[in-house]
Short mmCIF file of C-alpha atoms in Angstrom, two decimals:
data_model
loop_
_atom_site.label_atom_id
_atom_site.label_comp_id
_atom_site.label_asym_id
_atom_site.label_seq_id
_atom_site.Cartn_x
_atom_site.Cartn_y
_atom_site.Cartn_z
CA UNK H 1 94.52 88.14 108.69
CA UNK H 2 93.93 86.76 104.98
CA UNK H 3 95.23 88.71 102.35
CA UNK H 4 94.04 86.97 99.34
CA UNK H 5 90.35 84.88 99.56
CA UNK H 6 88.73 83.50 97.12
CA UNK H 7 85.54 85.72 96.35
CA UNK H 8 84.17 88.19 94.13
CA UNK H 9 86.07 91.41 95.11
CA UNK H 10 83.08 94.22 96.29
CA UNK H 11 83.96 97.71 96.13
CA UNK H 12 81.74 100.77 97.19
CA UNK H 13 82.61 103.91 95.20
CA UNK H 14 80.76 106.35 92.70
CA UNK H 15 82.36 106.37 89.46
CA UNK H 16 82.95 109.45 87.13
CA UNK H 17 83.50 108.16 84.20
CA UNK H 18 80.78 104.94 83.97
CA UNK H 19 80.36 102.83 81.09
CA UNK H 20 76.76 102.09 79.92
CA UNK H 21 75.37 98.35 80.22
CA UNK H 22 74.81 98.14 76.15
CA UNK H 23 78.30 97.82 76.01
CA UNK H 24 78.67 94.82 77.88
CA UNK H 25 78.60 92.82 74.74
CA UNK H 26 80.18 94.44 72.58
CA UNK H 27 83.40 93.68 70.95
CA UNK H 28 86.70 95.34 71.36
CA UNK H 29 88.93 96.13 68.33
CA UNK H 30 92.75 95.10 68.58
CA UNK H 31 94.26 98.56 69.77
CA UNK H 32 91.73 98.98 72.48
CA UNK H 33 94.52 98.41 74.96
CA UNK H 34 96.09 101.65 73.81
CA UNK H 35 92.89 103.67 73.35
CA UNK H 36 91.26 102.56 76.42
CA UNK H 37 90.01 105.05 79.14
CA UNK H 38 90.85 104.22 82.50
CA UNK H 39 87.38 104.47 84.73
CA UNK H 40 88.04 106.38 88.30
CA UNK H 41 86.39 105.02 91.17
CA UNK H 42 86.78 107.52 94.03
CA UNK H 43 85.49 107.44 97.74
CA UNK H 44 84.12 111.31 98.66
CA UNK H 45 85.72 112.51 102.15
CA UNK H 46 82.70 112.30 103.81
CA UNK H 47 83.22 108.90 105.22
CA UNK H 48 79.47 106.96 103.50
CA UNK H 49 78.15 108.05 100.11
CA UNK H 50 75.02 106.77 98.12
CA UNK H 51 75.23 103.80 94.89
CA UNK H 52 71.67 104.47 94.25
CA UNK H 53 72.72 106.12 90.73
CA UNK H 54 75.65 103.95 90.09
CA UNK H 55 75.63 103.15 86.46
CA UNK H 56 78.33 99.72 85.58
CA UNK H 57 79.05 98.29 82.35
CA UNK H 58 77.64 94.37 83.14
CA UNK H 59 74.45 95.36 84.67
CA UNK H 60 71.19 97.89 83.98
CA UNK H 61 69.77 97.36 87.10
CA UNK H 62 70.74 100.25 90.12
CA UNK H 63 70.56 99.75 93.73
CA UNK H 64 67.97 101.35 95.63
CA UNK H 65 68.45 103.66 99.19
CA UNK H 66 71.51 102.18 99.72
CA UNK H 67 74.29 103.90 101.79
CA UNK H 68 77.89 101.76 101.69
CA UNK H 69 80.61 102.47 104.29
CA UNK H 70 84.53 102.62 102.72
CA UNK H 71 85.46 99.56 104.49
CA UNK H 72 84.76 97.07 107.21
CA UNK H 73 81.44 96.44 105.22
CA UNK H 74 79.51 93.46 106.02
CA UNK H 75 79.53 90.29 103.53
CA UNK H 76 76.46 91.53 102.08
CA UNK H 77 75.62 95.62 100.94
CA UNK H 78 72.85 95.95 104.23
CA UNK H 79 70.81 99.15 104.16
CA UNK H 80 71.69 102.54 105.71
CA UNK H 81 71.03 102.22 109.07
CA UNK H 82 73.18 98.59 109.42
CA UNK H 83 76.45 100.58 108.57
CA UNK H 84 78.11 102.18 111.20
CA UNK H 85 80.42 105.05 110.39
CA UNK H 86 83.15 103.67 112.64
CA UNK H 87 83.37 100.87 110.03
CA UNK H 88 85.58 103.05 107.86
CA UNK H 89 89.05 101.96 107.34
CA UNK H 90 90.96 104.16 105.05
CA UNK H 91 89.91 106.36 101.66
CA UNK H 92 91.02 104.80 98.46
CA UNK H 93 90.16 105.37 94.57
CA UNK H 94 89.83 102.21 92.57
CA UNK H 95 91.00 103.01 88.82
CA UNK H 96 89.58 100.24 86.34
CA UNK H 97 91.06 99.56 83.02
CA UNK H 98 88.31 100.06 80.20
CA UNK H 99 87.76 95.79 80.02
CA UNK H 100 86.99 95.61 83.56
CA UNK H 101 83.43 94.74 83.53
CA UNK H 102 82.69 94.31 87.03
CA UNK H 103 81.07 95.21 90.63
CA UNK H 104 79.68 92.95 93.23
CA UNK H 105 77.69 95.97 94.34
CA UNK H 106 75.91 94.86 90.90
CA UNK H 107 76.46 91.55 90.45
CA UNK H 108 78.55 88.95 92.96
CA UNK H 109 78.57 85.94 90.07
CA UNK H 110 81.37 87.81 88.20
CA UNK H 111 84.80 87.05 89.11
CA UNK H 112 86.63 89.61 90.54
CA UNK H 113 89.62 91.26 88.11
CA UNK H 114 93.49 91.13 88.40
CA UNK H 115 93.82 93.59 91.07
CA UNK H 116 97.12 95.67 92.10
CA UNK H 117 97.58 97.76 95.10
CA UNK H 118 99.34 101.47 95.23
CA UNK H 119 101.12 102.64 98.55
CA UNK H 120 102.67 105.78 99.07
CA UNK H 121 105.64 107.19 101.08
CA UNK H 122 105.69 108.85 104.51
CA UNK H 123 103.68 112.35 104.14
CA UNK H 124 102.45 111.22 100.98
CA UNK H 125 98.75 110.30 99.78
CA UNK H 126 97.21 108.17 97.44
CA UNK H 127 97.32 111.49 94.95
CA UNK H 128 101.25 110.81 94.64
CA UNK H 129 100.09 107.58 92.23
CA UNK H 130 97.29 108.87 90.43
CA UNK H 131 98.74 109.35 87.01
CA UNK H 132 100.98 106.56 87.12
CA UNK H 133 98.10 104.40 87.54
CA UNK H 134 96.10 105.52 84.60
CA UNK H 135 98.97 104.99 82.24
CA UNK H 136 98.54 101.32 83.59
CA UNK H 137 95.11 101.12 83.60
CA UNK H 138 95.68 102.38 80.08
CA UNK H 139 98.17 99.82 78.88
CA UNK H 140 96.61 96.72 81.18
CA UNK H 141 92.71 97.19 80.28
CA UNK H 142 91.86 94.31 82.27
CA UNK H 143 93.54 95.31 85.70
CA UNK H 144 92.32 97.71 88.47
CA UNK H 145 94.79 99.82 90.56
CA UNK H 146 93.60 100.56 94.40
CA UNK H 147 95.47 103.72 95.41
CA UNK H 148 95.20 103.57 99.11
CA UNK H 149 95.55 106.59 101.59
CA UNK H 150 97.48 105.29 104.56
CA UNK H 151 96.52 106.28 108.38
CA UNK H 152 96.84 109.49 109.43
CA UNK H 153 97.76 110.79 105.72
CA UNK H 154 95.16 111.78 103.05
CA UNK H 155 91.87 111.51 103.40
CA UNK H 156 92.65 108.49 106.10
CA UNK H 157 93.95 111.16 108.51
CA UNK H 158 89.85 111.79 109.14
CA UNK H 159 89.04 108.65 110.26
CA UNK H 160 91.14 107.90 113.90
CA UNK H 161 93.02 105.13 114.21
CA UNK H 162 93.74 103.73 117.55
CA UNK H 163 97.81 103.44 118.19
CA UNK H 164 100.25 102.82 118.10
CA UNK H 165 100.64 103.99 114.63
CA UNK H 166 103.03 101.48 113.33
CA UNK H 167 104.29 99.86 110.39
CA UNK H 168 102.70 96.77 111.21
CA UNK H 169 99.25 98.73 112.12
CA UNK H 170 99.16 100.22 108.44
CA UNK H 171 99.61 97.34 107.08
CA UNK H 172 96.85 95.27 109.02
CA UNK H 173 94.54 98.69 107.54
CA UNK H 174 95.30 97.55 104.38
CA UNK H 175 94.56 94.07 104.96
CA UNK H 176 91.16 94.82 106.32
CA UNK H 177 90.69 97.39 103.32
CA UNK H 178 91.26 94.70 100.47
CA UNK H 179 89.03 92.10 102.94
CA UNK H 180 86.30 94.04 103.12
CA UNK H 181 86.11 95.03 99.44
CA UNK H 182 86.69 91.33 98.70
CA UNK H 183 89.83 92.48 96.24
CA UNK H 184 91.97 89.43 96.03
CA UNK H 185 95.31 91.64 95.14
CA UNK H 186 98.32 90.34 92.66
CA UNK H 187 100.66 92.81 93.22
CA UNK H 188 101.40 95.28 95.96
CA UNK H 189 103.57 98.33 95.46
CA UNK H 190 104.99 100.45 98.27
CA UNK H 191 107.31 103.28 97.91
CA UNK H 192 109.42 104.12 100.51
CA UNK H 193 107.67 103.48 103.82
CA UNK H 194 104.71 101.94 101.92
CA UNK H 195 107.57 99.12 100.76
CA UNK H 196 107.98 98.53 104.55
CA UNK H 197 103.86 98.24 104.81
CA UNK H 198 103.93 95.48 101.49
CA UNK H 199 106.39 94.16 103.37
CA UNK H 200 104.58 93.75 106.56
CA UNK H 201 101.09 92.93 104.36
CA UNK H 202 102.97 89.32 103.71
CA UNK H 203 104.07 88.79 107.13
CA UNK H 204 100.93 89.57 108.51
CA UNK H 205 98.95 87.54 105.57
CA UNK H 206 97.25 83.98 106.04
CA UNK H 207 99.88 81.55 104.52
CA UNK H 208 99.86 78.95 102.34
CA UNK H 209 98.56 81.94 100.01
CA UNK H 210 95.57 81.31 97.38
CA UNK H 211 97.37 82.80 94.12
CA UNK H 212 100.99 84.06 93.35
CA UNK H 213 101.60 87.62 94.50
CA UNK H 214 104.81 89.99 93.22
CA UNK H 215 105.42 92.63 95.82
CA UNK H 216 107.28 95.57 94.84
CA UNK H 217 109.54 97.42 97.11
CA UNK H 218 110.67 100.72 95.85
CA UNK H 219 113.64 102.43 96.82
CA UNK H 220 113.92 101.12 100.79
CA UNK H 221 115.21 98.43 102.30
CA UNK H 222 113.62 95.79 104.90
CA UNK H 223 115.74 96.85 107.75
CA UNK H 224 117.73 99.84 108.57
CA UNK H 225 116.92 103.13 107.44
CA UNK H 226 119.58 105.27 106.77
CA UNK H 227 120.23 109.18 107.35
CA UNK H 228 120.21 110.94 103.84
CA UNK H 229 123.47 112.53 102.75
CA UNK H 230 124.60 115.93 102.01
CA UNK H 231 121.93 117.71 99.59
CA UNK H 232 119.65 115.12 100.13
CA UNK H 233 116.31 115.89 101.62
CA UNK H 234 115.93 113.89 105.80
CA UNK H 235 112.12 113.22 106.53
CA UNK H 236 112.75 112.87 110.43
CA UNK H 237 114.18 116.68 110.07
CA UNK H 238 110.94 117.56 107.53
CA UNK H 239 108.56 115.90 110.43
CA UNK H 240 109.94 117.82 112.81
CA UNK H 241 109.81 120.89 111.15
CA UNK H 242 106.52 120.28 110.62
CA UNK H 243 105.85 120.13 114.02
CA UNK H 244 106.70 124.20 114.37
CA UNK H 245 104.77 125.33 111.90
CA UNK H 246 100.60 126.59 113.15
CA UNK H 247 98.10 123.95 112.03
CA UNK H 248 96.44 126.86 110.08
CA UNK H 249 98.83 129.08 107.60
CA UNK H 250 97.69 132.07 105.29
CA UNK H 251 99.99 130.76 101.93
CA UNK H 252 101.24 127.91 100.88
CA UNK H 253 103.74 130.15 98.76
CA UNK H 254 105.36 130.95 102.71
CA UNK H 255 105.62 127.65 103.87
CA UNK H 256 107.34 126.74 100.44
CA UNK H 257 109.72 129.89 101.13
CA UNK H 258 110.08 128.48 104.77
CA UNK H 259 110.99 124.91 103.86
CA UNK H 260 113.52 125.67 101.66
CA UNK H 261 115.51 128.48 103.47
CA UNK H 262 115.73 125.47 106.43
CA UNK H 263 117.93 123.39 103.30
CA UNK H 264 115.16 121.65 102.01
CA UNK H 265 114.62 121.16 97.44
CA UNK H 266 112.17 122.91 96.00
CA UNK H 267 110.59 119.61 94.85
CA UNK H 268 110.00 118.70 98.30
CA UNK H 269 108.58 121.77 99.52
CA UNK H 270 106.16 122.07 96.69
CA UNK H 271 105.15 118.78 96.92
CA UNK H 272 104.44 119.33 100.87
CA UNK H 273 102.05 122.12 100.19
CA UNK H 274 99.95 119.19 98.47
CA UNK H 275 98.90 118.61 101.99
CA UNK H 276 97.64 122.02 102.71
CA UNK H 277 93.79 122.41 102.22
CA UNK H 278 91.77 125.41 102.11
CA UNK H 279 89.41 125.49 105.42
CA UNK H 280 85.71 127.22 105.56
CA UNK H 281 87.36 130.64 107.61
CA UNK H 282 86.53 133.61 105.29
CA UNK H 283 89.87 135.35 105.09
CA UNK H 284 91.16 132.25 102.90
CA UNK H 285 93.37 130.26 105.16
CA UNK H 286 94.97 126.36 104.96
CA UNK H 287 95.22 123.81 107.16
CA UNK H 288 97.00 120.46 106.55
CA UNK H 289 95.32 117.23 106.00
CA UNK H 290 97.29 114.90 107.88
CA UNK H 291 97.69 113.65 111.31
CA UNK H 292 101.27 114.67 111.85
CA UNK H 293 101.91 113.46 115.52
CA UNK H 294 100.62 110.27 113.95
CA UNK H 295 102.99 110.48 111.41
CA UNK H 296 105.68 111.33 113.56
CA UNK H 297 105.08 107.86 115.37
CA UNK H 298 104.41 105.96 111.80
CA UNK H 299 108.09 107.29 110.95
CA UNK H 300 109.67 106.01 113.85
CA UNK H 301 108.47 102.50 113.16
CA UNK H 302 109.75 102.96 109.89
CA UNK H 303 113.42 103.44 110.91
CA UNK H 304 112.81 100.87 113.70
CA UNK H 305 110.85 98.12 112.06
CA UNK H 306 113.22 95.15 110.67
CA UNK H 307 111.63 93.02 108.31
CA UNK H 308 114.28 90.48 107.23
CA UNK H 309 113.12 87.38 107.97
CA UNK H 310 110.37 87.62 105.30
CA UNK H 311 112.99 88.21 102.40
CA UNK H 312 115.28 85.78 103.85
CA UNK H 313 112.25 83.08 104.23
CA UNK H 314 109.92 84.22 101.81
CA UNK H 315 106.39 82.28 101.40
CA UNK H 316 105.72 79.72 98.86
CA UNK H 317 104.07 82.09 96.18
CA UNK H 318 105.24 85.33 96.64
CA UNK H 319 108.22 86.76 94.55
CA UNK H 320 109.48 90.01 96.39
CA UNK H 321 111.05 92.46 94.07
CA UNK H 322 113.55 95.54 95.30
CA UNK H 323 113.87 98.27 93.12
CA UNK H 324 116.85 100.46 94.15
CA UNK H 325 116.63 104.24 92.37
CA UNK H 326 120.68 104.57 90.77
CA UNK H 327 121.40 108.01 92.77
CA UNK H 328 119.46 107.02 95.88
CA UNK H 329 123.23 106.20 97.39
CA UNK H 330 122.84 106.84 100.63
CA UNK H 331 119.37 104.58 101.41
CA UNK H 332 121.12 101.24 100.40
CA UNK H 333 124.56 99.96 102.04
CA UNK H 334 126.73 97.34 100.24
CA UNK H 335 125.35 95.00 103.23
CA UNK H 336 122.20 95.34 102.51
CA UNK H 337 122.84 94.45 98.64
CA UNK H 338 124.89 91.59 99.80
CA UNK H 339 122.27 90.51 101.94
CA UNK H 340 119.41 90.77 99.00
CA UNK H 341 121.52 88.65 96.61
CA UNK H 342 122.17 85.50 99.09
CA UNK H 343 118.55 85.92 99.66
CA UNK H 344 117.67 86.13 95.47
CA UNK H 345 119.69 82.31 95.84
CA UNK H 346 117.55 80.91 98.55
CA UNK H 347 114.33 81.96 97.53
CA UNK H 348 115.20 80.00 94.09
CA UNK H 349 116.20 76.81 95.45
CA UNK H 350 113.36 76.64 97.73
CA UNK H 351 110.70 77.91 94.95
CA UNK H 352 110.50 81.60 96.01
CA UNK H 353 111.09 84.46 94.66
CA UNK H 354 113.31 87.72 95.76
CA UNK H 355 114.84 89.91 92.74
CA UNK H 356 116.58 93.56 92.48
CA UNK H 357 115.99 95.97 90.19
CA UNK H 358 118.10 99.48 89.56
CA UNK H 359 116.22 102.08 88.37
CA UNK H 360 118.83 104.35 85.96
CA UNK H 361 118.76 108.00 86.41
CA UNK H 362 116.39 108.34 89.47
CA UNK H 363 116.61 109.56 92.93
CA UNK H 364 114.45 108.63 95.71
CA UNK H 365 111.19 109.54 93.58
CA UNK H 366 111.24 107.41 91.89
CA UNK H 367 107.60 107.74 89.83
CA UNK H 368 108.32 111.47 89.13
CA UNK H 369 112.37 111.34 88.43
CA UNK H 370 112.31 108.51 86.05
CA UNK H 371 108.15 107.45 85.13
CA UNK H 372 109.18 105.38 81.78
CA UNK H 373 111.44 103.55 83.48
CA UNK H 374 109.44 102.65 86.49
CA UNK H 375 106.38 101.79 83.83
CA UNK H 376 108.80 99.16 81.53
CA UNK H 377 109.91 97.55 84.73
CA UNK H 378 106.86 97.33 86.67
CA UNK H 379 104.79 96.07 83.49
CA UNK H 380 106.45 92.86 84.22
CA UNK H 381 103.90 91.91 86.62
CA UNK H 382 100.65 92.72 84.53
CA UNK H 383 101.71 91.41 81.15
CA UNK H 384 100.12 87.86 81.37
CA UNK H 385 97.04 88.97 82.46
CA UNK H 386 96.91 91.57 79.62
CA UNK H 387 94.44 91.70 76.47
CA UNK H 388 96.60 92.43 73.07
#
């Protein structure tokens, strides 16, 4: 499955936040890279949506009674009736810096731009990355950020997946996601079980690859997962907690309450709730938006998946890059450092790349306990293809 082609990258999304086609000219002052506004690309939940009215920056021209499925679209944008709504893949939001002047849906001839791809953790949607992302899109004007909702979480959970739901299986989503939108991705970043997934993206990708690619791995390891210590907050117990509760609950205020008399933080319970939805019964009740048996399986893979051999023989053109949060002690053994820095050696001798990074005064969330830090060390990756 190729993970990086060489074609103009077509997305199909509505856009809030347009720019108008006079400005395709026009000439940006020096500190547009700090006052640039980040344009928001977002696919609706209901799984095809209309471009007719789609307004870009290169183009003035609109495209007529046109219906575009989220993924597994065809090589060209056909009309309504050749899309088939079991095409979809997963739900996404593309979030362009303010120099992107591009769409394929527009215009194929333009080259598609730097492009870096967002994964979440287990339970998590794309949601978890959304302001994170604008700050970059923000500072790196000529990059685009595809925040991805894995199966069974999100939006994705909508769209059924055939099984098993693996590691391996969200990963090969994401392939066909950044295919099918002809996105030629730089840089992947996972977090947690979405590192796993980046991980598993390169495996799974066509080799020799067509440009260099830095995947970031944030706060988990390639093999073993390890239980979380005292105080510390265990998914497998969350999941199956999870698993007790009705589909349909009156208050997210007493599934909060719930959560945390059963040991769990605050932070986690609140951010939970995220995943709790209001449904269309009149007495004002909420249902969750993901797929938890699938989860429960996804999870399983995760502590069973051992991905290794691609740090220890890492393809010509990638450059893999851990980032370990400083009080996230009980996710990394001195093994598994030891094992990371014979493999930093290798990769340089044979002209790979594997690096480690310690995020300072961060737990395991990393993009909420410690943002500024994560930003200066991930900005690495996007500062030669910035405009100053």
């Amino acid at each position: 499955m190729p993970l990086f082609i060489n074609s103009s990258s077509c997305f199909t999304a509505t856009t809030t936040a347009a720019v108008n086609s006079s400005d395709r000219n026009s000439t940006f002052p020096s500190n547009s890279r700090k006052l640039a506004t980040p344009r928001i690309l977002h696919l609706p939940q209901n799984e095809k949506f209309n471009v007719s009215g789609l307004s870009l920056s290169h183009s003035s021209c609109v495209v007529k009674d046109r219906t575009v499925s989220n993924a597994l679209v065809r090589d060209t944008v056909g009309p309504k009736e050749d899309v088939a709504s079991s095409s979809s893949i997963l739900a996404y939001d593309l979030i362009q810096g303010a120099l992107v002047r591009w769409s394929s849906v527009m215009d194929r001839s333009l080259p598609d731009p730097p492009t870096a791809v967002f994964l979440h953790g287990i339970l998590g949607c794309r949601k978890n990355w959304g302001s994170f992302a604008k700050r970059l899109a923000r500072e790196f004007p000529m990059w685009q950020f595809l925040l991805v909702d894995l199966r069974c979480h999100g939006d994705s959970a909508s769209m059924k997946k055939r099984g098993p739901h693996t590691v391996a299986s969200a990963a090969l989503d994401v392939l066909k996601l950044v295919r099918d939108l002809r996105i030629t991705p730089r840089v992947l970043v996972g977090h947690s079980f979405g590192g796993k997934v980046v991980l598993s993206m390169v495996d799974q990708a066509a080799k020799p690859l067509a440009r260099p690619v830095r995947a970031w791995i944030l706060d988990a390891t390639p093999g073993k997962v390890r239980a979380g210590g005292d105080g510390e907050d265990h998914p497998a117990e969350l999941i199956s907690l999870l698993n007790t509760l009705p589909k349909e609950v009156s208050s997210k205020k007493d599934v909060v309450k719930a959560l945390i008399q059963q040991g769990f933080s605050n932070d986690v319970a609140q951010w939970v709730v995220t995943n709790l939805r209001p449904t269309s019964s009149p007495n004002s009740r909420f249902s969750w938006v993901f797929d938890l048996k699938g989860i429960s399986e996804m999870y399983q893979s995760y502590e069973e998946t051992n991905l290794w051999k691609i740090v220890e023989d890492v393809p010509r053109g990638v450059h893999i890059n851990f980032l370990k949060a400083e009080r996230s002690l009980h996710r990394w053994a001195l093994e598994d450092l030891q094992r990371i820095h014979v493999a930093e050696e290798v990769a340089s001798e044979e002209g790979g790349g594997v690096e480690m990074h310690v995020l300072e005064d961060a737990g395991h969330w990393v993009h909420t306990d410690n943002p500024d830090g994560l930003f200066r060390i991930l900005s690495s990756s996007f500062q030669g293809n910035s405009r100053t």
